[in-house]
Tab-separated table of N, CA and C and ligand atoms in Angstrom:
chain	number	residue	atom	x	y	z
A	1	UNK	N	-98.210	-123.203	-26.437
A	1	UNK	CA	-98.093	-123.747	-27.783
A	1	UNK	C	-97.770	-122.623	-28.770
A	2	UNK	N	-96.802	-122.827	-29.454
A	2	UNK	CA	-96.505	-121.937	-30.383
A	2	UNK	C	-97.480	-121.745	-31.486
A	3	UNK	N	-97.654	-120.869	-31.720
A	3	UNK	CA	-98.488	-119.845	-33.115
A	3	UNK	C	-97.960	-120.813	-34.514
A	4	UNK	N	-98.810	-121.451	-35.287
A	4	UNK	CA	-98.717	-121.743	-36.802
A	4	UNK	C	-98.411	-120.397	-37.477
A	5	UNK	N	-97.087	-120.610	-37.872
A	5	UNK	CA	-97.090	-119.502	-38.986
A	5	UNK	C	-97.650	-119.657	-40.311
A	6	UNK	N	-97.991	-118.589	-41.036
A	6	UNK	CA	-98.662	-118.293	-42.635
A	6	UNK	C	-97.446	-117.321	-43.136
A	7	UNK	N	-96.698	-117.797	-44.027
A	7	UNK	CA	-95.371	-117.054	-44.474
A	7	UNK	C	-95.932	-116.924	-46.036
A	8	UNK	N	-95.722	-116.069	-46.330
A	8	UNK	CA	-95.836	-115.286	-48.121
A	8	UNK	C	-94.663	-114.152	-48.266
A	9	UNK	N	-94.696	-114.556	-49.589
A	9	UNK	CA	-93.870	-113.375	-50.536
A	9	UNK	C	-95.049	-112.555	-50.885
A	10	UNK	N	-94.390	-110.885	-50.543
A	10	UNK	CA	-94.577	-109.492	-51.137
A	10	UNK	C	-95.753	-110.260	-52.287
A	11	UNK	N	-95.443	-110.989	-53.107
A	11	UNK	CA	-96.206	-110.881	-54.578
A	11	UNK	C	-96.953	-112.178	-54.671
A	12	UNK	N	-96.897	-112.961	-53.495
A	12	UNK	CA	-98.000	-113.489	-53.212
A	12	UNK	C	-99.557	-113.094	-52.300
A	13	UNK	N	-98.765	-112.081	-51.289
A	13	UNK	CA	-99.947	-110.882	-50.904
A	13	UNK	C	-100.594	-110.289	-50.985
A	14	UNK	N	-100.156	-109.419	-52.552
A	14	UNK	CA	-100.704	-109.135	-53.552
A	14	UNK	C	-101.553	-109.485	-53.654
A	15	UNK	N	-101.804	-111.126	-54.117
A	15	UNK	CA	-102.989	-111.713	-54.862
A	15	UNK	C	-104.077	-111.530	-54.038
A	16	UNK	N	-103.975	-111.813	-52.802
A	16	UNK	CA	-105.048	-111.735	-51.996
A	16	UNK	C	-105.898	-110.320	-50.820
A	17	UNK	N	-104.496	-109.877	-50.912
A	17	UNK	CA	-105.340	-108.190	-50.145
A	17	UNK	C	-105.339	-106.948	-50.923
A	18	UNK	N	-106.272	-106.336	-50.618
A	18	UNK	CA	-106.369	-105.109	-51.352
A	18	UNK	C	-105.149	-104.476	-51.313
A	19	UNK	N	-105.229	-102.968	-51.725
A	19	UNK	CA	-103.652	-101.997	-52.034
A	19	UNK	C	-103.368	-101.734	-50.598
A	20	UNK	N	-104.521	-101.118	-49.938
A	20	UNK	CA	-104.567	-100.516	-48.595
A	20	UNK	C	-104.394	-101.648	-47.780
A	21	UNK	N	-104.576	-103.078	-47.882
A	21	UNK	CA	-104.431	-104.152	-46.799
A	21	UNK	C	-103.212	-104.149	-46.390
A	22	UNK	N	-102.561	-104.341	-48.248
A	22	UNK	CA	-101.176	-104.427	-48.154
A	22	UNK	C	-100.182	-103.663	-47.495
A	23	UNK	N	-100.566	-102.227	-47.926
A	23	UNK	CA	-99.661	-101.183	-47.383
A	23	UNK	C	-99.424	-101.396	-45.639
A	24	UNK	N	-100.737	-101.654	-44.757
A	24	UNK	CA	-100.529	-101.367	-43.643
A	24	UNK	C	-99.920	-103.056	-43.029
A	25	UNK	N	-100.493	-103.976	-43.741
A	25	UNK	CA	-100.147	-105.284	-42.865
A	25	UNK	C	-98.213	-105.564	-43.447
A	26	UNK	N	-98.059	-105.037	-44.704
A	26	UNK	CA	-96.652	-105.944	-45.074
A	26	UNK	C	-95.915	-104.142	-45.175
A	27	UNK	N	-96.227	-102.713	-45.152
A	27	UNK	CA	-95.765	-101.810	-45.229
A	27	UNK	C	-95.436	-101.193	-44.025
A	28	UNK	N	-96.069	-101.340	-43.092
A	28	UNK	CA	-96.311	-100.849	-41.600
A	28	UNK	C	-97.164	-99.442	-41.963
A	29	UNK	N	-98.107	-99.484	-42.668
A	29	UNK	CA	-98.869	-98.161	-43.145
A	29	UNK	C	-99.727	-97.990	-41.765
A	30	UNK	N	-100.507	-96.722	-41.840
A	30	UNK	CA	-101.378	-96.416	-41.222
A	30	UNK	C	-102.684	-95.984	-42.097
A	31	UNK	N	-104.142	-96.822	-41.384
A	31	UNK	CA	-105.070	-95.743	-42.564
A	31	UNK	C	-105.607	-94.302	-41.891
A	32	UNK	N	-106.299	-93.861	-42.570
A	32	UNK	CA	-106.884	-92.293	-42.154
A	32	UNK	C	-107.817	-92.746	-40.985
A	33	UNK	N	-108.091	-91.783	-39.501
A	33	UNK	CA	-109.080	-92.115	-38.757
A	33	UNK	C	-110.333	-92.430	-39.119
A	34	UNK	N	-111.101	-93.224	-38.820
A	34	UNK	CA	-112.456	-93.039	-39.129
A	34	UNK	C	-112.945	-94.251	-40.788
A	35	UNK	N	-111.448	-94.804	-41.121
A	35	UNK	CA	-111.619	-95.240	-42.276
A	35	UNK	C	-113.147	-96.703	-42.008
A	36	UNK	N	-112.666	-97.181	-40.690
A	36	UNK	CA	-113.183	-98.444	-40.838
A	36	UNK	C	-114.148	-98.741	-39.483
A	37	UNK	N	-115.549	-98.098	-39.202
A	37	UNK	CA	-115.990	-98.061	-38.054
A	37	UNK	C	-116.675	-99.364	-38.022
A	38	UNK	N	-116.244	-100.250	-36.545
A	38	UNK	CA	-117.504	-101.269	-36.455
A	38	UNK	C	-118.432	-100.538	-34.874
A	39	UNK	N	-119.823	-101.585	-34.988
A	39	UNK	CA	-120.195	-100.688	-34.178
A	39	UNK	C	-119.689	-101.682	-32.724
A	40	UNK	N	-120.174	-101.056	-31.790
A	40	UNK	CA	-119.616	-101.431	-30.381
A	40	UNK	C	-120.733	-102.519	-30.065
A	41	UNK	N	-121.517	-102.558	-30.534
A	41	UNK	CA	-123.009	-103.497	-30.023
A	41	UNK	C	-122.866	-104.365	-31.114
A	42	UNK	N	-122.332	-104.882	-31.787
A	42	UNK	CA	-122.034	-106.427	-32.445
A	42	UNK	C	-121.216	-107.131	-31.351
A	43	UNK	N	-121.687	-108.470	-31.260
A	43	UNK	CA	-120.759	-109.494	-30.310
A	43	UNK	C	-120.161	-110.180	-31.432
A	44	UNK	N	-118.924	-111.017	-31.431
A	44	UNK	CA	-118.359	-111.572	-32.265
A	44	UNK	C	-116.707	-111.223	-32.128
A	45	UNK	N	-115.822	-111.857	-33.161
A	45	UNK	CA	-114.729	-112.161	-32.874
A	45	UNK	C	-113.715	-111.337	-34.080
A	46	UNK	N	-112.858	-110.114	-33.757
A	46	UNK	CA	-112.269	-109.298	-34.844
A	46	UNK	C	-110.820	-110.140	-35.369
A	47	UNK	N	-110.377	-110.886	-36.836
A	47	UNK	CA	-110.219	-111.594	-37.075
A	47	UNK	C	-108.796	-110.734	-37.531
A	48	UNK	N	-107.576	-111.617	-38.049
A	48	UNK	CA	-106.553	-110.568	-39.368
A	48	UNK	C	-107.072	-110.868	-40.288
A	49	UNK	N	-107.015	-109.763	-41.229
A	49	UNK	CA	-107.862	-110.437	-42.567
A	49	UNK	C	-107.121	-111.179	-43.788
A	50	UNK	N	-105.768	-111.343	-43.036
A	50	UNK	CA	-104.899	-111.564	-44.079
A	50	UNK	C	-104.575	-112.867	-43.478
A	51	UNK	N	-104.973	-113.808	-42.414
A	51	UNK	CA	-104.547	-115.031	-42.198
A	51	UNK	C	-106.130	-115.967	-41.235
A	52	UNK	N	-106.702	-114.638	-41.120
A	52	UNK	CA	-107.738	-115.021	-39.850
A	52	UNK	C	-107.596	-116.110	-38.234
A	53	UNK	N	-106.541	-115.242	-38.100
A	53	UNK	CA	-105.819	-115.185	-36.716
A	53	UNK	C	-106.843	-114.998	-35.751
A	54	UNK	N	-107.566	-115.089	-34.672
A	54	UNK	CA	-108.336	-114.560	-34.053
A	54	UNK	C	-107.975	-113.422	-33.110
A	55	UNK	N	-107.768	-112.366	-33.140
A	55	UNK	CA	-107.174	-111.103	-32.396
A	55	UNK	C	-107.739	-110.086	-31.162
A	56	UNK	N	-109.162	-110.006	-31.735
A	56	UNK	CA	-109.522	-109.916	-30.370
A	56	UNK	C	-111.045	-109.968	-29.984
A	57	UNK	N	-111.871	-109.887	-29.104
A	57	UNK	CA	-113.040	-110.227	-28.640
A	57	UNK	C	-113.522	-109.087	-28.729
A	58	UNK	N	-115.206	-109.144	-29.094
A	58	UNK	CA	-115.988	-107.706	-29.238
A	58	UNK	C	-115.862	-106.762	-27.819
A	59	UNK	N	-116.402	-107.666	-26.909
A	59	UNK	CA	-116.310	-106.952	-25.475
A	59	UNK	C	-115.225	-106.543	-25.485
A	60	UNK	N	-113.789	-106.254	-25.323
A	60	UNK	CA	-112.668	-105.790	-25.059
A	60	UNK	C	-112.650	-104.814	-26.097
A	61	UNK	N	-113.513	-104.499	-27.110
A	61	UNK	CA	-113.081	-103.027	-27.948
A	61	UNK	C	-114.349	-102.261	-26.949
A	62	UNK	N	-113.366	-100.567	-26.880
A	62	UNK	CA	-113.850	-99.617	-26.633
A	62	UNK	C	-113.562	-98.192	-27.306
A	63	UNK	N	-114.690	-97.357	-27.189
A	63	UNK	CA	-114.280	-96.035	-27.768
A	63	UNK	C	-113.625	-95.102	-27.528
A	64	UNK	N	-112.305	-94.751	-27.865
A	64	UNK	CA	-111.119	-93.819	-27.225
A	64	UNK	C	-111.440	-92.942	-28.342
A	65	UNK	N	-112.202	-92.772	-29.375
A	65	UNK	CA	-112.180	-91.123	-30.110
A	65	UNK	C	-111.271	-90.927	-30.819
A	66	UNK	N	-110.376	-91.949	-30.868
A	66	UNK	CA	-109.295	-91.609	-31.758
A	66	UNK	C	-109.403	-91.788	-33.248
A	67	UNK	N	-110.884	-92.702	-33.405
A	67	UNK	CA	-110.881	-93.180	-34.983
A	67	UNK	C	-110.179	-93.728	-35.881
A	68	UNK	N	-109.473	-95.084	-34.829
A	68	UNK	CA	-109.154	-96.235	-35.238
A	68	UNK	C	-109.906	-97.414	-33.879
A	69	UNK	N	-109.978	-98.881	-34.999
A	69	UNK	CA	-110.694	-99.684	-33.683
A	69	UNK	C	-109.773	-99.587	-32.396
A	70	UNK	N	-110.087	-99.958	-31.238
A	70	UNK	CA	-109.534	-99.787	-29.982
A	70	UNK	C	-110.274	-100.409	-29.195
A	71	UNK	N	-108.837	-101.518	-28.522
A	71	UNK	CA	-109.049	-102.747	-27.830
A	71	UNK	C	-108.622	-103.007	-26.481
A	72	UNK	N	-108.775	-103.241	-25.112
A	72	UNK	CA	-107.631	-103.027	-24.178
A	72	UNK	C	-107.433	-104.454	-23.717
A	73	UNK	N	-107.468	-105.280	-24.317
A	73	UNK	CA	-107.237	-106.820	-24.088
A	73	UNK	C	-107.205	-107.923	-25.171
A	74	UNK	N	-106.043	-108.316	-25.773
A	74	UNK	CA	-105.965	-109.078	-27.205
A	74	UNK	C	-107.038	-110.426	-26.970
A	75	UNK	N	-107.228	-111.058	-27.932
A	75	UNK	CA	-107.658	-112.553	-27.602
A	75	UNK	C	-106.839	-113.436	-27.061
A	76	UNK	N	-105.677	-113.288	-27.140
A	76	UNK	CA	-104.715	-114.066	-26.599
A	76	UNK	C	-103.374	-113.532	-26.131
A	77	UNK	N	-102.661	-113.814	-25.258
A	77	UNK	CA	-101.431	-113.396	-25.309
A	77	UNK	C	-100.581	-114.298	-26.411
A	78	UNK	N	-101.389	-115.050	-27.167
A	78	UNK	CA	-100.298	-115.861	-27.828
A	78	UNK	C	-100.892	-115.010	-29.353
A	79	UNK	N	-101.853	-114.528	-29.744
A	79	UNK	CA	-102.220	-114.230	-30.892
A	79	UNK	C	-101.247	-112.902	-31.107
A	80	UNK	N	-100.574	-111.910	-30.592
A	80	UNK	CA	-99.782	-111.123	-31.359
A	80	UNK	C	-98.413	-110.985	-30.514
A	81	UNK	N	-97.465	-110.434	-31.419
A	81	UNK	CA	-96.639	-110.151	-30.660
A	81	UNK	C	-96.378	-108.654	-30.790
A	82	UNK	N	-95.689	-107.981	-29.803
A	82	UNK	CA	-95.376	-106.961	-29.662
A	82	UNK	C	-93.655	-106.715	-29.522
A	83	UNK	N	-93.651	-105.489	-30.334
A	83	UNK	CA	-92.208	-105.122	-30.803
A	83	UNK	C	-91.742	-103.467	-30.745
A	84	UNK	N	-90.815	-103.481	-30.248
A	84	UNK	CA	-90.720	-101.369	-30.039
A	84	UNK	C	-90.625	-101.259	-31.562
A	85	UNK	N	-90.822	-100.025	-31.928
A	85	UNK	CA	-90.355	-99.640	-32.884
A	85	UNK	C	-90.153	-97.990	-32.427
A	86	UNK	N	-89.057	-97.738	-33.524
A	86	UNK	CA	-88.372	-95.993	-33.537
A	86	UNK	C	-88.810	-95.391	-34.579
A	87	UNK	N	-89.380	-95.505	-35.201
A	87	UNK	CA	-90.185	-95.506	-36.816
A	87	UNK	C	-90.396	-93.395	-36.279
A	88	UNK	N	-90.342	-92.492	-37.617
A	88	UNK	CA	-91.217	-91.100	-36.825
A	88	UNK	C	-90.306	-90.212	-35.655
A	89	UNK	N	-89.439	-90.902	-35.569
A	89	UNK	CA	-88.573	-90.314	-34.209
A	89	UNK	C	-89.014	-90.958	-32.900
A	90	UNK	N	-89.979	-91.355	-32.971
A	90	UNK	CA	-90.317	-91.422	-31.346
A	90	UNK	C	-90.483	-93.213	-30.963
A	91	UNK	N	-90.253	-93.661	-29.916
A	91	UNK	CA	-90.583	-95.203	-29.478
A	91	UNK	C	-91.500	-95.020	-29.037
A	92	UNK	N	-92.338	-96.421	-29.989
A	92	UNK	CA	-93.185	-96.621	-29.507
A	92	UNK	C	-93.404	-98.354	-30.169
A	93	UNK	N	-94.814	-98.948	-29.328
A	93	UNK	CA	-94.939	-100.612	-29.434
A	93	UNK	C	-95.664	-100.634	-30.721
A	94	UNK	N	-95.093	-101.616	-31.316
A	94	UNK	CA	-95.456	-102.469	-32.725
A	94	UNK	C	-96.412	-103.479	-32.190
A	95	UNK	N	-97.878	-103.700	-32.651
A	95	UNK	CA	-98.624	-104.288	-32.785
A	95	UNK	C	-98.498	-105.709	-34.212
A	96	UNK	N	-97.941	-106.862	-33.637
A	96	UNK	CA	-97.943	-107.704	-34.752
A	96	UNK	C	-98.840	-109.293	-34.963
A	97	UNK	N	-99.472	-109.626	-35.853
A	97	UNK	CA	-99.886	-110.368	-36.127
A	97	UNK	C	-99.555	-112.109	-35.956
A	98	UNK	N	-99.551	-112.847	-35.026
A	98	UNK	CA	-98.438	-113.750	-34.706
A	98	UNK	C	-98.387	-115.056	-35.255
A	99	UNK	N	-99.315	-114.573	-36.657
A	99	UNK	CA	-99.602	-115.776	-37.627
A	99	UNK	C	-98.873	-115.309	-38.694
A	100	UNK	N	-99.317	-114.402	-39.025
A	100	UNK	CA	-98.782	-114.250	-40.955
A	100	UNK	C	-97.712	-112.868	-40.421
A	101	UNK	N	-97.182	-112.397	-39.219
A	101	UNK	CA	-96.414	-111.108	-38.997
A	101	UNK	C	-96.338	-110.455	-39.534
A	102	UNK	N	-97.928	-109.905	-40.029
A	102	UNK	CA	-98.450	-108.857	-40.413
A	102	UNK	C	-98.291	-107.249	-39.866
A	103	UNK	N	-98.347	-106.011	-39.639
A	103	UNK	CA	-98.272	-105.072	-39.094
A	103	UNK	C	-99.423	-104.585	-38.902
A	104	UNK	N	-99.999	-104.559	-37.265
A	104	UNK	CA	-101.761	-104.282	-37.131
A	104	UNK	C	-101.891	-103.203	-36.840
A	105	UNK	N	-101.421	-102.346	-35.768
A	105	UNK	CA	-101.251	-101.531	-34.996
A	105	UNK	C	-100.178	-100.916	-33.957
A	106	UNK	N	-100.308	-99.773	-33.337
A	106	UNK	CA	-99.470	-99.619	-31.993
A	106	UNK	C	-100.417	-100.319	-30.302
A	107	UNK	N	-99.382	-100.016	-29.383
A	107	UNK	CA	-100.333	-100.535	-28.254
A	107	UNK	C	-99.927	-99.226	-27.406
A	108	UNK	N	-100.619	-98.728	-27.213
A	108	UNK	CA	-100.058	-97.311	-25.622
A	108	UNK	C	-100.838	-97.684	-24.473
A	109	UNK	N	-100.298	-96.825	-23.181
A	109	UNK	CA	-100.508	-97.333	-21.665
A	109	UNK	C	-101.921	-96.398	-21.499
A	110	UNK	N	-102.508	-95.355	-22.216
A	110	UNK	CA	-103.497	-95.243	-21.938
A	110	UNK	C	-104.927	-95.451	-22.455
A	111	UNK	N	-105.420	-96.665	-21.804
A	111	UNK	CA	-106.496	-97.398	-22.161
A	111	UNK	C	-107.285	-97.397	-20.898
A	112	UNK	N	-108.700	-97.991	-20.709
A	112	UNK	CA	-109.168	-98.177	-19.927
A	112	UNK	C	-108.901	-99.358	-18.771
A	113	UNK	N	-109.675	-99.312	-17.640
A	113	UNK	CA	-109.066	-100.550	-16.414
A	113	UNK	C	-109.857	-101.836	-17.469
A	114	UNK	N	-109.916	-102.729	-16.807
A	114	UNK	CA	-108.688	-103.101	-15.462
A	114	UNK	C	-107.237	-102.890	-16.316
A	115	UNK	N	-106.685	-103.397	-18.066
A	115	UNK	CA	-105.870	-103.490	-17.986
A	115	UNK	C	-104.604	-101.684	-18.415
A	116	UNK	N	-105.669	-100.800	-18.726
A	116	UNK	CA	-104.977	-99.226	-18.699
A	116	UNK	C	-104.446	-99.473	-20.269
A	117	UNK	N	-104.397	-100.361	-20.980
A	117	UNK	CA	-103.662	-100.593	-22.524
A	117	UNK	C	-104.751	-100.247	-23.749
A	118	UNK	N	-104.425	-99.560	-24.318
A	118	UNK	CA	-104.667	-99.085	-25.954
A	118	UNK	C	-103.949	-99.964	-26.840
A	119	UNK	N	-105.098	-101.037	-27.767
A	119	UNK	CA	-104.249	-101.684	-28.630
A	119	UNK	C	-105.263	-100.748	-29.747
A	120	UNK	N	-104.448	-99.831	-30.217
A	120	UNK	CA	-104.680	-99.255	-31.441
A	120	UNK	C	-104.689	-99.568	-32.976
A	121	UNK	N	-105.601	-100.022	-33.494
A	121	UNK	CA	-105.445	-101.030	-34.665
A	121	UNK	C	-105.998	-100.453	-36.287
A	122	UNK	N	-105.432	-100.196	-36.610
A	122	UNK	CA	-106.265	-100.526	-38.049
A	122	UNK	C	-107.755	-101.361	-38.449
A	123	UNK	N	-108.375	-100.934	-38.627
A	123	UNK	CA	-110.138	-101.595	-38.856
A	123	UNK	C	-109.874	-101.721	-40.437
A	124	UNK	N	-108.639	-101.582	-40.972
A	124	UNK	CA	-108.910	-102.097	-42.730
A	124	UNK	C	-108.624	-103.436	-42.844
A	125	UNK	N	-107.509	-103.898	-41.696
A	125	UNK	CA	-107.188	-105.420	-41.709
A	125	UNK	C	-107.796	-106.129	-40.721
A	126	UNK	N	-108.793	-106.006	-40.188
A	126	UNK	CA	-109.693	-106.574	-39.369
A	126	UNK	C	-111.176	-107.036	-39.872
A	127	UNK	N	-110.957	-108.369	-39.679
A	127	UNK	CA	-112.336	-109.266	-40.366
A	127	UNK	C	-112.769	-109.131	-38.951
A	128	UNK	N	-114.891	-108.509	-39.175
A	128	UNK	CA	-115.282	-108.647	-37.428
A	128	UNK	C	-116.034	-110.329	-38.294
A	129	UNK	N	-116.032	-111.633	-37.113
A	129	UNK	CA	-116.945	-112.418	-37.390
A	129	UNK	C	-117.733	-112.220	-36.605
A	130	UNK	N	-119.631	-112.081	-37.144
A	130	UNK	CA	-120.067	-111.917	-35.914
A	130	UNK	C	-120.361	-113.101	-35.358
A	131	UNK	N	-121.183	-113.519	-33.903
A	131	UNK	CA	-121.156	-114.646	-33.061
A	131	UNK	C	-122.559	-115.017	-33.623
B	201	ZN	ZN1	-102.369	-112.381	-39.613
């Protein structure tokens, strides 16, 4: 089943996310490490905060040290899509939002088993709900 889209204008986005939401979900920004820690021992469901998409499950985040959240299994294969990008010089995967095609994160191959994937995300656009 296809994804409900949530479509807005630039200056309807505005109204509703902060400066920093904006920059990274409609700019492709990045925030500083460490901006947005949740802890690992909450159960519950990490949300977009800009459509409340459900994105991914507490159990599937783990700590890679990098100081952004880090996930190795989305909630869905239907909740984001993924896109290369050349952005920086270098290719690498676009992490996207598959409701409002927001900009969340990158995804890299080194993550933990079973699935070895790093979905590297921003914790400024992530609503955790807890369970
Ligand atoms: Zn979204």
């Amino acid at each position: 089943m296809a994804m409900e889209k949530l479509i807005k204008s630039d200056a309807e986005w505005k109204k509703i996310l902060t400066p920093e939401q904006f920059n990274i979900l409609r700019e492709k920004g990045t925030e500083v490490p460490g901006s947005c820690v949740f802890s690992l021992k909450a159960e519950g469901v990490y949300q977009c905060v800009a459509c409340g998409n459900p994105l991914f499950f507490s159990g599937k985040k783990f700590e890679s040290g990098t100081g952004w959240p880090s996930f190795f299994e989305p909630y869905s294969n239907e909740a984001m899509i993924l896109k290369e990008d050349f952005a920086h010089g270098r290719k690498r995967t676009e992490v996207i939002c598959a409701r409002c095609e927001g900009h969340l994160g990158h995804i890299f191959d080194d993550g933990p088993p079973p699935t070895r994937k790093r979905y590297c995300i921003n914790g400024i656009i992530l609503k955790f709900i807890k369970k």
